[in-house]
Short mmCIF file of C-alpha atoms in Angstrom, two decimals:
data_model
loop_
_atom_site.label_atom_id
_atom_site.label_comp_id
_atom_site.label_asym_id
_atom_site.label_seq_id
_atom_site.Cartn_x
_atom_site.Cartn_y
_atom_site.Cartn_z
CA MET A 13 -8.60 6.64 37.89
CA GLY A 14 -7.16 9.85 39.34
CA GLU A 15 -6.42 12.92 37.25
CA ASP A 16 -2.66 12.36 37.44
CA LYS A 17 -3.00 8.78 36.21
CA ARG A 18 -5.25 9.85 33.38
CA LEU A 19 -2.81 12.56 32.35
CA ARG A 20 0.02 10.03 32.33
CA ALA A 21 -2.14 7.66 30.28
CA VAL A 22 -2.78 10.39 27.70
CA VAL A 23 0.94 11.16 27.48
CA ALA A 24 1.78 7.45 27.14
CA LEU A 25 -0.77 7.06 24.34
CA ALA A 26 0.57 10.07 22.45
CA GLN A 27 4.18 8.89 22.82
CA ALA A 28 3.35 5.36 21.65
CA MET A 29 1.60 6.65 18.54
CA ALA A 30 4.42 9.10 17.81
CA ALA A 31 6.91 6.21 17.92
CA ALA A 32 4.93 4.11 15.43
CA GLN A 33 6.68 3.60 12.09
CA THR A 34 3.81 2.09 10.09
CA PRO A 35 0.02 2.48 10.01
CA ARG A 36 -0.41 -0.93 11.64
CA GLU A 37 1.89 0.02 14.49
CA SER A 38 -0.07 3.24 14.89
CA TRP A 39 -3.40 1.40 15.01
CA ARG A 40 -2.10 -1.08 17.58
CA ALA A 41 -0.63 1.69 19.72
CA ALA A 42 -3.94 3.57 19.64
CA ALA A 43 -6.06 0.59 20.69
CA ALA A 44 -3.61 -0.70 23.29
CA GLY A 45 -3.06 2.73 24.83
CA ALA A 46 -6.79 3.43 25.09
CA CYS A 47 -7.39 -0.02 26.57
CA ARG A 48 -4.85 0.61 29.34
CA ALA A 49 -6.05 4.16 29.95
CA LEU A 50 -9.65 3.05 30.45
CA ALA A 51 -8.78 -0.13 32.37
CA GLY A 52 -10.42 -2.24 29.70
CA SER A 53 -9.84 -5.86 28.78
CA PHE A 54 -10.30 -5.41 25.04
CA ALA A 55 -10.08 -2.59 22.52
CA ALA A 56 -10.51 -2.12 18.79
CA LEU A 57 -9.91 0.66 16.29
CA SER A 58 -12.18 0.77 13.26
CA VAL A 59 -12.55 2.99 10.20
CA TRP A 60 -15.81 4.02 8.57
CA GLU A 61 -15.63 3.31 4.86
CA ARG A 62 -18.22 5.69 3.48
CA ASP A 63 -18.01 4.44 -0.10
CA LEU A 64 -18.77 0.88 1.02
CA GLY A 65 -21.17 1.82 3.82
CA ARG A 66 -19.42 -0.24 6.44
CA LEU A 67 -17.42 -0.12 9.64
CA LYS A 68 -14.13 -1.97 9.07
CA VAL A 69 -12.09 -3.20 12.03
CA LEU A 70 -8.40 -2.37 11.67
CA VAL A 71 -7.03 -3.92 14.87
CA ASN A 72 -8.19 -5.88 17.93
CA VAL A 73 -6.06 -5.93 21.10
CA GLY A 74 -6.36 -7.39 24.58
CA LYS A 75 -8.46 -10.43 25.44
CA ARG A 76 -9.88 -11.36 22.04
CA ALA A 77 -12.81 -13.68 21.39
CA PRO A 78 -12.21 -16.77 19.22
CA ASP A 79 -13.61 -14.97 16.16
CA GLU A 80 -11.43 -11.86 16.61
CA GLU A 81 -8.00 -11.54 14.97
CA GLU A 82 -5.42 -8.90 15.81
CA PHE A 83 -5.37 -7.54 12.26
CA PRO A 84 -8.52 -8.94 10.65
CA ASP A 85 -8.78 -9.06 6.87
CA GLY A 86 -12.54 -9.21 6.64
CA GLU A 87 -14.13 -8.08 9.90
CA SER A 88 -16.58 -5.36 8.92
CA TYR A 89 -20.14 -4.39 9.71
CA PRO A 90 -22.78 -2.52 7.66
CA VAL A 91 -23.13 1.02 8.99
CA HIS A 92 -26.94 0.74 8.90
CA GLN A 93 -26.65 -1.68 11.83
CA PHE A 94 -25.38 1.23 13.94
CA PRO A 95 -27.90 4.10 13.69
CA GLU A 96 -26.12 5.81 16.59
CA ILE A 97 -23.26 6.70 14.25
CA THR A 98 -25.18 7.55 11.09
CA GLU A 99 -26.33 10.80 12.70
CA PHE A 100 -22.83 12.29 12.49
CA LEU A 101 -21.12 10.14 9.87
CA HIS A 102 -21.45 12.77 7.15
CA GLU A 103 -21.23 15.86 9.36
CA ARG A 104 -18.29 18.24 9.55
CA TRP A 105 -16.92 19.86 12.69
CA ALA A 106 -14.81 23.01 12.83
CA GLY A 107 -11.53 22.51 14.65
CA GLY A 108 -11.95 18.74 14.68
CA VAL A 109 -14.29 18.83 17.71
CA GLY A 110 -16.82 16.13 17.04
CA PRO A 111 -19.39 14.00 18.87
CA SER A 112 -18.74 12.72 22.36
CA ALA A 113 -18.19 9.11 23.36
CA TRP A 114 -20.98 7.05 24.89
CA VAL A 115 -21.37 3.90 26.98
CA GLU A 116 -23.34 0.73 26.36
CA THR A 117 -23.84 -2.29 28.61
CA VAL A 118 -25.31 -5.76 28.33
CA GLU A 119 -28.48 -4.28 29.82
CA GLY A 120 -28.84 -1.92 26.84
CA PRO A 121 -27.59 1.51 25.74
CA ALA A 122 -26.88 3.94 28.55
CA GLY A 123 -27.54 7.66 28.66
CA PRO A 124 -30.39 10.00 27.74
CA GLY A 125 -31.82 9.83 24.26
CA THR A 126 -30.51 6.34 23.51
CA GLU A 127 -33.73 4.40 23.95
CA GLY A 128 -34.26 3.88 20.21
CA TYR A 129 -30.73 2.74 19.38
CA CYS A 130 -30.14 -0.62 17.72
CA HIS A 131 -28.91 -3.31 20.11
CA GLN A 132 -26.30 -4.71 17.71
CA ARG A 133 -23.51 -3.75 20.11
CA VAL A 134 -25.41 -5.15 23.08
CA ALA A 135 -25.75 -8.49 21.31
CA ALA A 136 -22.02 -8.45 20.57
CA LEU A 137 -21.22 -7.76 24.23
CA ARG A 138 -23.29 -10.75 25.33
CA ARG A 139 -21.93 -13.01 22.60
CA ARG A 140 -18.34 -12.28 23.59
CA GLY A 141 -18.75 -12.33 27.35
CA ARG A 142 -18.30 -8.61 27.91
CA GLY A 143 -20.24 -6.46 30.30
CA SER A 144 -19.88 -2.92 28.98
CA CYS A 145 -18.14 -0.85 26.34
CA VAL A 146 -17.38 2.76 25.55
CA ILE A 147 -17.42 3.98 21.94
CA ALA A 148 -15.54 7.15 21.00
CA PRO A 149 -15.83 8.59 17.48
CA VAL A 150 -12.46 9.53 15.95
CA VAL A 151 -12.64 12.82 14.05
CA LEU A 152 -9.97 13.54 11.45
CA HIS A 153 -9.77 16.68 9.28
CA GLY A 154 -13.18 17.72 10.56
CA ARG A 155 -14.89 14.48 9.49
CA ALA A 156 -15.80 11.33 11.36
CA TRP A 157 -12.96 8.93 10.46
CA GLY A 158 -13.82 5.90 12.58
CA GLU A 159 -14.23 4.82 16.16
CA LEU A 160 -12.30 3.70 19.21
CA TYR A 161 -13.98 0.87 21.11
CA VAL A 162 -12.97 -0.30 24.60
CA ALA A 163 -14.73 -3.07 26.55
CA ARG A 164 -14.65 -4.60 30.01
CA PRO A 165 -15.54 -8.21 30.86
CA ALA A 166 -18.84 -9.31 32.35
CA GLY A 167 -18.75 -8.86 36.12
CA ALA A 168 -16.31 -5.94 36.02
CA GLU A 169 -17.33 -2.41 36.92
CA VAL A 170 -19.27 -0.94 34.01
CA PHE A 171 -18.13 2.22 32.28
CA ARG A 172 -19.61 5.48 33.56
CA THR A 173 -20.18 8.94 32.10
CA ARG A 174 -16.77 10.10 33.32
CA ASP A 175 -15.18 7.23 31.36
CA ALA A 176 -16.99 8.34 28.21
CA GLU A 177 -15.71 11.88 28.75
CA PHE A 178 -12.16 10.56 29.09
CA ALA A 179 -12.60 8.34 26.02
CA THR A 180 -13.52 11.46 24.02
CA VAL A 181 -10.16 12.96 25.01
CA LEU A 182 -8.34 9.75 24.09
CA ALA A 183 -10.06 9.68 20.69
CA ALA A 184 -8.74 13.19 20.02
CA VAL A 185 -5.21 12.02 20.84
CA VAL A 186 -5.69 9.02 18.56
CA ALA A 187 -6.88 11.30 15.75
CA ALA A 188 -3.73 13.40 16.07
CA GLY A 189 -1.59 10.28 15.97
CA ILE A 190 -3.39 8.92 12.91
CA ALA A 191 -2.98 12.26 11.14
CA GLN A 192 0.76 12.11 11.81
CA SER A 193 0.91 8.51 10.59
CA GLU A 194 -0.89 9.46 7.38
CA ARG A 195 1.51 12.35 6.79
CA LEU A 196 4.49 10.05 7.26
CA GLU A 197 2.96 7.45 4.95
CA GLU A 198 2.34 10.11 2.31
CA ALA A 199 5.92 11.35 2.67
CA ARG A 200 7.19 7.79 2.21
CA ARG A 201 4.95 7.34 -0.81
CA LEU A 202 6.24 10.51 -2.40
CA ALA A 203 9.83 9.57 -1.59
CA PHE A 204 9.47 6.20 -3.33
CA THR A 205 7.13 7.11 -6.21
CA ASP A 206 7.77 8.59 -9.64
CA PRO A 207 5.43 11.60 -9.85
CA LEU A 208 4.75 11.32 -13.60
CA THR A 209 3.94 7.64 -14.00
CA GLY A 210 2.95 6.70 -10.45
CA LEU A 211 5.42 3.79 -10.58
CA ALA A 212 8.11 3.15 -8.00
CA ASN A 213 11.25 5.26 -8.41
CA ARG A 214 14.98 4.46 -8.34
CA ARG A 215 15.15 4.83 -4.57
CA ALA A 216 12.40 2.23 -4.12
CA VAL A 217 14.20 -0.16 -6.47
CA ASP A 218 17.50 0.27 -4.63
CA VAL A 219 15.85 -0.55 -1.30
CA ARG A 220 13.88 -3.54 -2.60
CA LEU A 221 16.78 -4.91 -4.64
CA GLY A 222 19.13 -4.64 -1.68
CA GLU A 223 16.71 -6.66 0.45
CA ALA A 224 16.20 -9.18 -2.36
CA VAL A 225 19.92 -9.78 -2.86
CA GLU A 226 20.32 -10.38 0.87
CA ARG A 227 17.55 -12.99 0.66
CA HIS A 228 19.26 -14.57 -2.31
CA LYS A 229 22.53 -14.83 -0.42
CA ALA A 230 20.75 -16.31 2.60
CA ASP A 231 18.48 -18.90 1.00
CA GLY A 232 18.97 -18.82 -2.77
CA THR A 233 15.79 -16.90 -3.59
CA VAL A 234 15.72 -16.14 -7.31
CA VAL A 235 16.11 -12.45 -8.07
CA SER A 236 15.59 -11.13 -11.60
CA LEU A 237 15.92 -7.64 -12.98
CA VAL A 238 14.53 -6.35 -16.27
CA VAL A 239 16.00 -3.03 -17.41
CA CYS A 240 14.26 -1.20 -20.26
CA ASP A 241 15.13 1.83 -22.35
CA LEU A 242 12.21 3.48 -24.13
CA ASN A 243 13.25 4.09 -27.72
CA GLY A 244 12.36 7.26 -29.55
CA LEU A 245 11.53 9.49 -26.58
CA LYS A 246 13.98 12.21 -27.64
CA ARG A 247 12.55 12.27 -31.16
CA VAL A 248 9.01 12.60 -29.75
CA ASN A 249 10.11 15.42 -27.46
CA ASP A 250 11.94 17.23 -30.28
CA THR A 251 9.22 16.90 -32.90
CA GLN A 252 5.96 16.84 -30.92
CA GLY A 253 6.83 18.51 -27.64
CA HIS A 254 7.48 17.38 -24.09
CA ALA A 255 3.80 17.09 -23.26
CA VAL A 256 3.51 14.34 -25.87
CA GLY A 257 6.74 12.83 -24.58
CA ASP A 258 5.26 12.73 -21.10
CA ARG A 259 2.22 10.99 -22.53
CA LEU A 260 4.50 8.35 -24.05
CA LEU A 261 6.19 7.83 -20.68
CA GLU A 262 2.82 7.48 -18.96
CA ARG A 263 1.53 5.01 -21.55
CA PHE A 264 4.63 2.89 -21.35
CA GLY A 265 4.42 3.04 -17.56
CA SER A 266 0.92 1.57 -17.80
CA VAL A 267 2.17 -1.18 -20.11
CA LEU A 268 5.03 -1.93 -17.73
CA SER A 269 2.66 -2.14 -14.77
CA LEU A 270 0.27 -4.38 -16.70
CA CYS A 271 3.02 -6.79 -17.71
CA GLY A 272 4.51 -6.79 -14.22
CA ALA A 273 1.17 -7.87 -12.80
CA ILE A 274 1.43 -11.14 -14.75
CA LEU A 275 3.68 -12.50 -11.98
CA PRO A 276 3.09 -11.99 -8.24
CA GLY A 277 5.18 -9.49 -6.36
CA ILE A 278 6.91 -7.76 -9.29
CA LEU A 279 7.95 -4.17 -8.69
CA ALA A 280 7.48 -1.88 -11.70
CA ALA A 281 9.61 1.27 -11.62
CA ARG A 282 10.85 4.24 -13.59
CA LEU A 283 14.55 4.67 -12.98
CA GLY A 284 14.62 8.13 -14.54
CA GLY A 285 14.37 9.70 -17.98
CA ASP A 286 13.50 6.98 -20.48
CA GLU A 287 14.75 4.08 -18.30
CA PHE A 288 12.39 1.67 -16.56
CA CYS A 289 12.72 -1.67 -14.82
CA LEU A 290 10.90 -4.68 -13.39
CA LEU A 291 12.21 -6.37 -10.24
CA ALA A 292 11.02 -9.92 -9.58
CA VAL A 293 11.79 -11.80 -6.38
CA GLY A 294 10.90 -15.50 -6.37
CA PRO A 295 9.51 -16.35 -9.84
CA PRO A 296 11.68 -18.54 -12.11
CA ALA A 297 13.93 -16.72 -14.57
CA ASP A 298 12.12 -18.19 -17.59
CA ASP A 299 8.81 -16.73 -16.37
CA VAL A 300 10.41 -13.31 -15.99
CA VAL A 301 11.89 -13.54 -19.51
CA LYS A 302 8.40 -14.31 -20.87
CA VAL A 303 7.07 -11.22 -19.11
CA ALA A 304 9.89 -9.19 -20.64
CA GLY A 305 8.98 -10.57 -24.05
CA GLU A 306 5.36 -9.56 -23.57
CA LEU A 307 6.54 -6.12 -22.54
CA CYS A 308 8.56 -5.74 -25.74
CA HIS A 309 5.60 -6.88 -27.81
CA ARG A 310 3.18 -4.43 -26.20
CA ALA A 311 5.66 -1.54 -26.31
CA ALA A 312 6.11 -2.06 -30.06
CA GLY A 313 2.37 -1.58 -30.48
CA LEU A 314 2.25 1.87 -28.86
CA ASP A 315 1.32 4.63 -31.28
CA LEU A 316 4.16 6.78 -29.92
CA GLY A 317 7.86 5.97 -29.66
CA GLU A 318 9.85 3.21 -31.27
CA GLY A 319 9.44 0.26 -28.96
CA VAL A 320 11.77 -0.66 -26.14
CA ALA A 321 15.24 -2.14 -25.66
CA CYS A 322 15.07 -4.71 -22.89
CA GLY A 323 17.76 -6.53 -20.91
CA VAL A 324 17.30 -9.23 -18.29
CA ALA A 325 19.63 -10.54 -15.58
CA SER A 326 18.64 -13.30 -13.16
CA THR A 327 20.46 -15.10 -10.39
CA GLN A 328 19.03 -18.34 -11.81
CA ASP A 329 21.04 -17.94 -15.02
CA PRO A 330 24.79 -18.64 -15.45
CA ILE A 331 25.98 -15.11 -14.60
CA GLY A 332 28.28 -15.99 -11.72
CA SER A 333 27.85 -15.10 -8.08
CA VAL A 334 25.63 -12.12 -7.32
CA ARG A 335 26.81 -10.61 -4.06
CA SER A 336 25.58 -7.07 -4.55
CA PRO A 337 22.66 -5.24 -6.17
CA ARG A 338 25.12 -3.30 -8.32
CA ARG A 339 26.31 -6.44 -10.09
CA LEU A 340 22.79 -7.49 -11.09
CA PHE A 341 22.07 -3.95 -12.29
CA ARG A 342 25.27 -3.87 -14.38
CA LEU A 343 24.44 -7.20 -16.01
CA ALA A 344 20.86 -6.24 -16.83
CA ASP A 345 21.96 -2.84 -18.11
CA ALA A 346 24.65 -4.40 -20.29
CA ALA A 347 22.05 -6.79 -21.74
CA GLN A 348 19.81 -3.81 -22.46
CA TYR A 349 22.63 -1.98 -24.25
CA ARG A 350 23.19 -5.10 -26.33
CA ALA A 351 19.48 -5.26 -27.19
CA LYS A 352 19.56 -1.64 -28.33
CA ALA A 353 22.76 -2.06 -30.34
CA GLU A 354 21.44 -5.17 -32.10
CA GLY A 355 17.93 -3.78 -32.69
CA SER A 356 16.43 -6.71 -30.82
CA LEU A 357 12.65 -6.98 -30.84
CA GLY A 358 12.73 -9.16 -27.74
CA PRO A 359 14.65 -9.18 -24.47
CA VAL A 360 18.36 -9.97 -24.35
CA VAL A 361 19.19 -12.13 -21.33
CA ALA A 362 22.53 -12.00 -19.52
CA GLY A 363 24.28 -15.38 -19.53
CA ARG A 364 22.21 -16.72 -22.39
CA ALA A 365 23.69 -16.90 -25.88
CA GLY A 366 23.84 -19.30 -28.78
CA PRO A 367 21.39 -21.12 -31.03
CA GLY A 368 18.98 -21.76 -28.19
CA ASP A 369 18.52 -18.04 -27.58
CA PRO A 370 18.49 -16.27 -30.93
CA VAL A 371 18.41 -12.48 -31.07
CA VAL A 372 15.64 -11.19 -33.33
CA ARG A 373 16.76 -8.07 -35.20
CA LEU A 374 14.57 -5.40 -36.68
CA ALA A 375 15.86 -6.20 -40.15
CA ASP A 376 14.61 -9.78 -39.69
CA ARG A 377 11.03 -8.73 -38.98
CA PRO A 378 8.65 -9.76 -41.77
CA PRO A 379 6.77 -7.03 -43.65
CA ALA A 380 3.46 -8.19 -42.13
CA ALA A 381 4.72 -7.26 -38.70
CA ASP A 382 5.59 -3.79 -39.98
CA ALA A 383 2.10 -3.35 -41.37
CA ALA A 384 0.59 -4.22 -37.99
CA THR A 385 2.59 -1.65 -36.06
CA GLY A 386 3.01 1.10 -38.65
CA GLU A 387 5.80 1.93 -41.03
CA ARG A 388 9.19 0.32 -40.50
CA ARG A 389 11.16 2.25 -37.92
CA ARG A 390 14.90 2.06 -37.39
CA ILE A 391 15.81 1.82 -33.70
CA ARG A 392 18.77 4.04 -33.08
CA GLY A 393 21.49 3.63 -30.47
CA ARG A 394 21.93 6.10 -27.61
#
């Protein structure tokens, strides 16, 4: 490949990675761009998981073997099978300049000083009908992050030293693209995460709830929202300080996350201040109400605060048509206000009333329950 073509290939790779919106898109763009640039038939991008001692494949592109998936869940290899990478796996390089790429063929590793290398890669080439490959370490933040692997089929021209040199350049471009992708992912995480509790924030709920309501309108998917108000936070802040109040928020956040994990796919979030919520998409309303009940029970057992007021609204209950996220929020919030006003120990559910759904009030709680959770506390309104 001429210098002009290689320059264009580098530019195309950088542009494709810059346009990626998710890590997966970035991985695919990296592997596909390198495969085209090196005139390969197959390429993979892998990450070295130091804590697990393995090389994990993130993406496979091009002509894949029957045992190769585009985004494999479990394709990984023990690092000890690749002694050629253990030499620099834990090294650091100033300026991000790391080890150079190298070539291997079905005849065995190529290049000086490679005679003692393990033939794991050679066996893989033969098993998958490939004739040669080039492996380029990807260095990120001065550390070996993973590797870029490009192969050609058996019978095709094998990779040469000049290809390895070019692959080293491509790996540097890939590293820059991955760094950008990680920064974007971190920015998204911060934008949708409550910094104190680590739960999702109101923005994340608005986005997810909007998508959920659209699904509900399209195919009837059940959408349920649990809105909670943590009782007694102001009293804790006023009498014990905001540091203790923050500890109460963090503890309740952990309880909320734990209860949310009872059902698959529930989003646990802090809306702001002392308000939290659970958003469930798919599970039956009764299952969500049970989770809300468990949440109330666990919150009452915290050594700080005064329990939680909890309201539930679900599209599966008789609440009328839900055409917008705002309506479901209003219904759940109104149920939560009712729970607080009535001193309910359990969740109040929008659209449910009557003998079949009694509201348990604090005054109705037996003395034994008070002894288990501390002295009797009167839940105040807002």
